[in-house]
CSV table of C-alpha atoms in Angstrom, one decimal:
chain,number,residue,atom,x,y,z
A,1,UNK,CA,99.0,195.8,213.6
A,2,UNK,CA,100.4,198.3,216.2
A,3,UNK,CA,103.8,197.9,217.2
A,4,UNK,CA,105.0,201.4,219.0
A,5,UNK,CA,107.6,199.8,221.0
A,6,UNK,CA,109.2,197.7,217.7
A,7,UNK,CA,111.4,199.5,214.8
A,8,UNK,CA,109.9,196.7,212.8
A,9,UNK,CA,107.4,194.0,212.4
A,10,UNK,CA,106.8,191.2,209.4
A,11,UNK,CA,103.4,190.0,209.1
A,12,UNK,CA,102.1,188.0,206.5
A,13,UNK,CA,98.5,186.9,205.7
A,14,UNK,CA,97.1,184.5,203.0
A,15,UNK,CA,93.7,184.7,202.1
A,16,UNK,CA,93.4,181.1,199.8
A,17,UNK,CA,90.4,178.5,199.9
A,18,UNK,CA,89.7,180.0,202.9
A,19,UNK,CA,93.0,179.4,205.0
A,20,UNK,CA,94.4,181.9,206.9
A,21,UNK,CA,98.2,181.8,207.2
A,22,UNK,CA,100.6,184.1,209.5
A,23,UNK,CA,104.2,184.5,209.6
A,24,UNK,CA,107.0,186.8,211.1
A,25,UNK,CA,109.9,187.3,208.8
A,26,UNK,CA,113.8,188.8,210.0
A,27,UNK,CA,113.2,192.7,209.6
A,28,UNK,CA,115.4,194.9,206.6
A,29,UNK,CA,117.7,197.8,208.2
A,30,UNK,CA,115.2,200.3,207.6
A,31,UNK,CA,112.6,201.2,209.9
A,32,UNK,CA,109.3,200.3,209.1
A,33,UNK,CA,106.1,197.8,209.1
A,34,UNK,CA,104.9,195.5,206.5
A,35,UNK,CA,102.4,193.6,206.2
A,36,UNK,CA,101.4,191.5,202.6
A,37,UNK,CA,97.8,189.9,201.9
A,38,UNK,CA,96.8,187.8,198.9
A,39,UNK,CA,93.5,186.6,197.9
A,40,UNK,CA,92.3,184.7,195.1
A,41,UNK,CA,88.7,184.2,195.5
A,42,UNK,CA,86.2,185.2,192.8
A,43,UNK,CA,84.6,188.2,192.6
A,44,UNK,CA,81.6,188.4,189.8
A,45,UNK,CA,78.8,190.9,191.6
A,46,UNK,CA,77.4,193.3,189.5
A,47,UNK,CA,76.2,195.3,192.4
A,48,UNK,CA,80.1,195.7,193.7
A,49,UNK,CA,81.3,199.4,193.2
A,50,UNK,CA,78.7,200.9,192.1
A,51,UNK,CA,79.3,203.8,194.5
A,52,UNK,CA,82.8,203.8,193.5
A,53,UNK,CA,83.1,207.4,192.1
A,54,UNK,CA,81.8,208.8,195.9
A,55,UNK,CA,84.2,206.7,198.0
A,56,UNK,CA,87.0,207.8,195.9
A,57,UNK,CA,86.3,211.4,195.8
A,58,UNK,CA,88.4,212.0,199.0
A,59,UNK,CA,91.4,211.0,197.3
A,60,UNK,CA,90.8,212.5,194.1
A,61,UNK,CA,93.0,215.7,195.0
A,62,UNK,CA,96.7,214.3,196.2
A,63,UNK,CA,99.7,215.7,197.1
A,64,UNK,CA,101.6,216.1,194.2
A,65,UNK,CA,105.1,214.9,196.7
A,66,UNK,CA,102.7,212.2,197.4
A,67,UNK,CA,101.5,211.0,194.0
A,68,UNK,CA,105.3,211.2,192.6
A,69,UNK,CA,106.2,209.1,195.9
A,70,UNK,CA,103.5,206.6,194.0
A,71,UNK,CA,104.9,206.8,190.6
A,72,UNK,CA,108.3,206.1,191.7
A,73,UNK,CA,106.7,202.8,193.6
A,74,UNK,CA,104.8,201.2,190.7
A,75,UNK,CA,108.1,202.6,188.7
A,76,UNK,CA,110.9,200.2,191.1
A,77,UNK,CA,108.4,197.4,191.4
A,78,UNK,CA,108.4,197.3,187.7
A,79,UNK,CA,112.2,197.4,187.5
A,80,UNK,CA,111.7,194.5,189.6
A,81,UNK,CA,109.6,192.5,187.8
A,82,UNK,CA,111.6,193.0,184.7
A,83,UNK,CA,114.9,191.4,186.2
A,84,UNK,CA,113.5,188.6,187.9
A,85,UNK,CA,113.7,187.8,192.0
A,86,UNK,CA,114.7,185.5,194.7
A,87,UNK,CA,111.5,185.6,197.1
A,88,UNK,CA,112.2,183.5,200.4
A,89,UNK,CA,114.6,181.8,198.5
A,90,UNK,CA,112.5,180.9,195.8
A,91,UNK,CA,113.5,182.1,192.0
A,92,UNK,CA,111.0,184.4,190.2
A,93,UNK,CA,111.3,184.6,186.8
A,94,UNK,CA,110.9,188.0,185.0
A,95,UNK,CA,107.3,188.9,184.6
A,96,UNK,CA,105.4,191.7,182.8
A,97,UNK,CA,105.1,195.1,183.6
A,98,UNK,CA,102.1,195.9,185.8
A,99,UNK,CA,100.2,198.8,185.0
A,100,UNK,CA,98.8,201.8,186.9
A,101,UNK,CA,95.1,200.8,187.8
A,102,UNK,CA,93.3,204.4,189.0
A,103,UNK,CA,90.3,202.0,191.0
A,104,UNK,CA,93.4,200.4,192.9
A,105,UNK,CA,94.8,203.3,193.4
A,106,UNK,CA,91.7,205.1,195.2
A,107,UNK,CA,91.8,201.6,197.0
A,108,UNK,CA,95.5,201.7,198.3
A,109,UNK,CA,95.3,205.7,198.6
A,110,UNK,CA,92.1,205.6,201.2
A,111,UNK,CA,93.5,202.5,203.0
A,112,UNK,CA,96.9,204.5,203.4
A,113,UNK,CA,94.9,207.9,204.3
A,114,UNK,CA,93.2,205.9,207.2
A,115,UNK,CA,96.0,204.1,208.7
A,116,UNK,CA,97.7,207.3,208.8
A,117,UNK,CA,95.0,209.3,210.0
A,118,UNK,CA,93.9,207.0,212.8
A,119,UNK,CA,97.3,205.7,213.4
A,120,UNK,CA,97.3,201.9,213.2
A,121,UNK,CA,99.1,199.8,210.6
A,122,UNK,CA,97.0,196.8,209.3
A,123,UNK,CA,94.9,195.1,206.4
A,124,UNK,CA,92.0,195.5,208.2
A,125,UNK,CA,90.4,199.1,208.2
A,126,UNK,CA,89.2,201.2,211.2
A,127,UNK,CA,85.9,200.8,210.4
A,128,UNK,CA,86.4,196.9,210.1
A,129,UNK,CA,87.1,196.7,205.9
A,130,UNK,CA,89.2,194.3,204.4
A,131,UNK,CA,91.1,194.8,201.3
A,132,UNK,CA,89.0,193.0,198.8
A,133,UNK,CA,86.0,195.3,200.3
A,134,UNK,CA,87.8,198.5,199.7
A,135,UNK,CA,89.2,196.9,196.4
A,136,UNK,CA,85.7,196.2,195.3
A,137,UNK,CA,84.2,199.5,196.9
A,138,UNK,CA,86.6,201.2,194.9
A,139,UNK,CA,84.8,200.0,191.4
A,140,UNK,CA,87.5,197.0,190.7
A,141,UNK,CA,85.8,193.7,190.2
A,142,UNK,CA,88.6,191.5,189.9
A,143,UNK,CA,89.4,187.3,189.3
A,144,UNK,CA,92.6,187.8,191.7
A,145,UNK,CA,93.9,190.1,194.4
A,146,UNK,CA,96.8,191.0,196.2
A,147,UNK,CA,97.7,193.9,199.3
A,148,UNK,CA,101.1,194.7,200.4
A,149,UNK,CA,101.1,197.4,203.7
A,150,UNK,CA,103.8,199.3,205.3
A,151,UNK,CA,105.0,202.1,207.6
A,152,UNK,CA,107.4,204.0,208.4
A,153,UNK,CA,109.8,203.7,205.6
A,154,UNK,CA,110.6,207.4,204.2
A,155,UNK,CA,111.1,206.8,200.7
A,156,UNK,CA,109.7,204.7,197.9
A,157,UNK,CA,113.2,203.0,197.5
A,158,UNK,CA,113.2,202.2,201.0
A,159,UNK,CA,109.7,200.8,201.3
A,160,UNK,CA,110.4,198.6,197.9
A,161,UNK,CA,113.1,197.2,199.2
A,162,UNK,CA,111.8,196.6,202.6
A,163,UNK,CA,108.9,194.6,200.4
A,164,UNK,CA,111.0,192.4,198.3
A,165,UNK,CA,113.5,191.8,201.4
A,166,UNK,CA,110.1,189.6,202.7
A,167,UNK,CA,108.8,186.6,201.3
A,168,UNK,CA,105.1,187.4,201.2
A,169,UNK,CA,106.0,191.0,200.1
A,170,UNK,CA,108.3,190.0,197.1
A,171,UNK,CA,106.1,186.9,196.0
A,172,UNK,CA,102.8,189.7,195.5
A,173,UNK,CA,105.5,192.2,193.8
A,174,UNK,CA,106.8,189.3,191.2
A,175,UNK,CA,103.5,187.2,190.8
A,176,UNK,CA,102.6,187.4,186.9
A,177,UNK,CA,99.0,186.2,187.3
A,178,UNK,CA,98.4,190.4,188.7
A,179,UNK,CA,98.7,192.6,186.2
A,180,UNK,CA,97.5,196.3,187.7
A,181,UNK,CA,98.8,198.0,190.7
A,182,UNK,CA,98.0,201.1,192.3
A,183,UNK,CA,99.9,202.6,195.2
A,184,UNK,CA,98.8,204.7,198.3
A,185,UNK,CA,101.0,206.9,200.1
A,186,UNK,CA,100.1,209.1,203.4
A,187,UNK,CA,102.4,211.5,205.3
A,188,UNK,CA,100.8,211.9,208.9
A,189,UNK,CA,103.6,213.2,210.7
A,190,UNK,CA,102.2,213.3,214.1
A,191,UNK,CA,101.3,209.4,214.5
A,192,UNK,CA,103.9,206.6,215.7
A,193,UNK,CA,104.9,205.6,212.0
A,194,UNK,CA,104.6,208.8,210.0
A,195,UNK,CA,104.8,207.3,206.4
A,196,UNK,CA,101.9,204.6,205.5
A,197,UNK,CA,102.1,202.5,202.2
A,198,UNK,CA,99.5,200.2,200.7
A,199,UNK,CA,100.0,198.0,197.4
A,200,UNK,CA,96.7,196.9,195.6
A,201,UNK,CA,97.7,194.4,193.1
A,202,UNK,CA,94.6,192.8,190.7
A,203,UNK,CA,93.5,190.9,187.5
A,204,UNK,CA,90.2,191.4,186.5
């Protein structure tokens, strides 16, 4: 969603049995965008991803700044996860470390890469893709999905907390049923948010 005009917007979507839920949440101090998406339909295609290893080649080669920005993501989420969280005033208990997924990752990375590059901030690609699409382009046939997006928050630190400050966010974060991540950052310094974030989440 594009939002020039706003230092921050909350959006939350809910992909379950076919419902579609949106909400605006109370912004953190930080500047930025978020917007979460879960899904838990059922993927079982054979034919899904089979051109996985050519959609991901454009992401292949990262920026090494960039890729640590990633690490340090999926590193804070799991600090996270091991304490436990409040999530729109709901306790979370502690839940397993999630692990680093590379098919997610191509996912979140080419999602980031074209929100950056054509300078919109949304779960719906510029070429009209959703996030269980990309997931499943990417090669990840999964039993349960989850997106987190944001932009304009500088710094992994930032962007994590900005994510577990928001209901939808946090409860993606701390949900044990997901057990992979992979995390997509993009620098594109001359669009209106700058630094673009995506979360793929997934149990296969």
């Amino acid at each position: 969603m594009r939002s020039p005009s706003a230092s921050l917007l909350l959006l939350g979507t809910v992909f379950l049995g076919g419902v579609t839920q949106a909400q605006d949440a109370a912004p953190p101090e930080d500047e930025g965008t978020l917007v979460p998406s879960v899904s838990t339909e059922t993927r079982s295609d054979p034919t899904l991803g089979v051109s996985a290893l050519a959609t991901c080649d454009d992401v292949a080669t990262w920026d090494p700044a960039w890729a640590s920005f990633e690490a340090e993501v999926l590193a804070l989420v799991n600090q996270h996860r091991a304490a436990g969280a409040v999530c729109g005033g709901v306790t979370k208990a502690p839940a397993a470390a999630l692990t680093l997924d590379t098919k997610l990752q191509c996912a979140a990375r080419r999602h980031s890469k074209d929100m950056g590059t054509n300078n919109f901030m949304s779960h719906t690609g510029s070429n009209g893709s959703t996030p269980w699409q990309r997931i499943t382009d990417a090669g990840y046939t999964y039993r349960r999905a989850a997106e987190n997006v944001a932009a304009g928050y500088s710094t992994p630190a930032a962007v994590v907390a900005g994510w577990m400050a928001s209901s939808g966010h946090c409860t993606n974060i701390m949900n044990p049923q997901l057990v992979h991540l992979g995390v997509g950052y993009f620098y594109a310094p001359t669009s209106t948010y700058r630094h673009y974030w995506t979360q793929d989440f997934g149990a296969p």
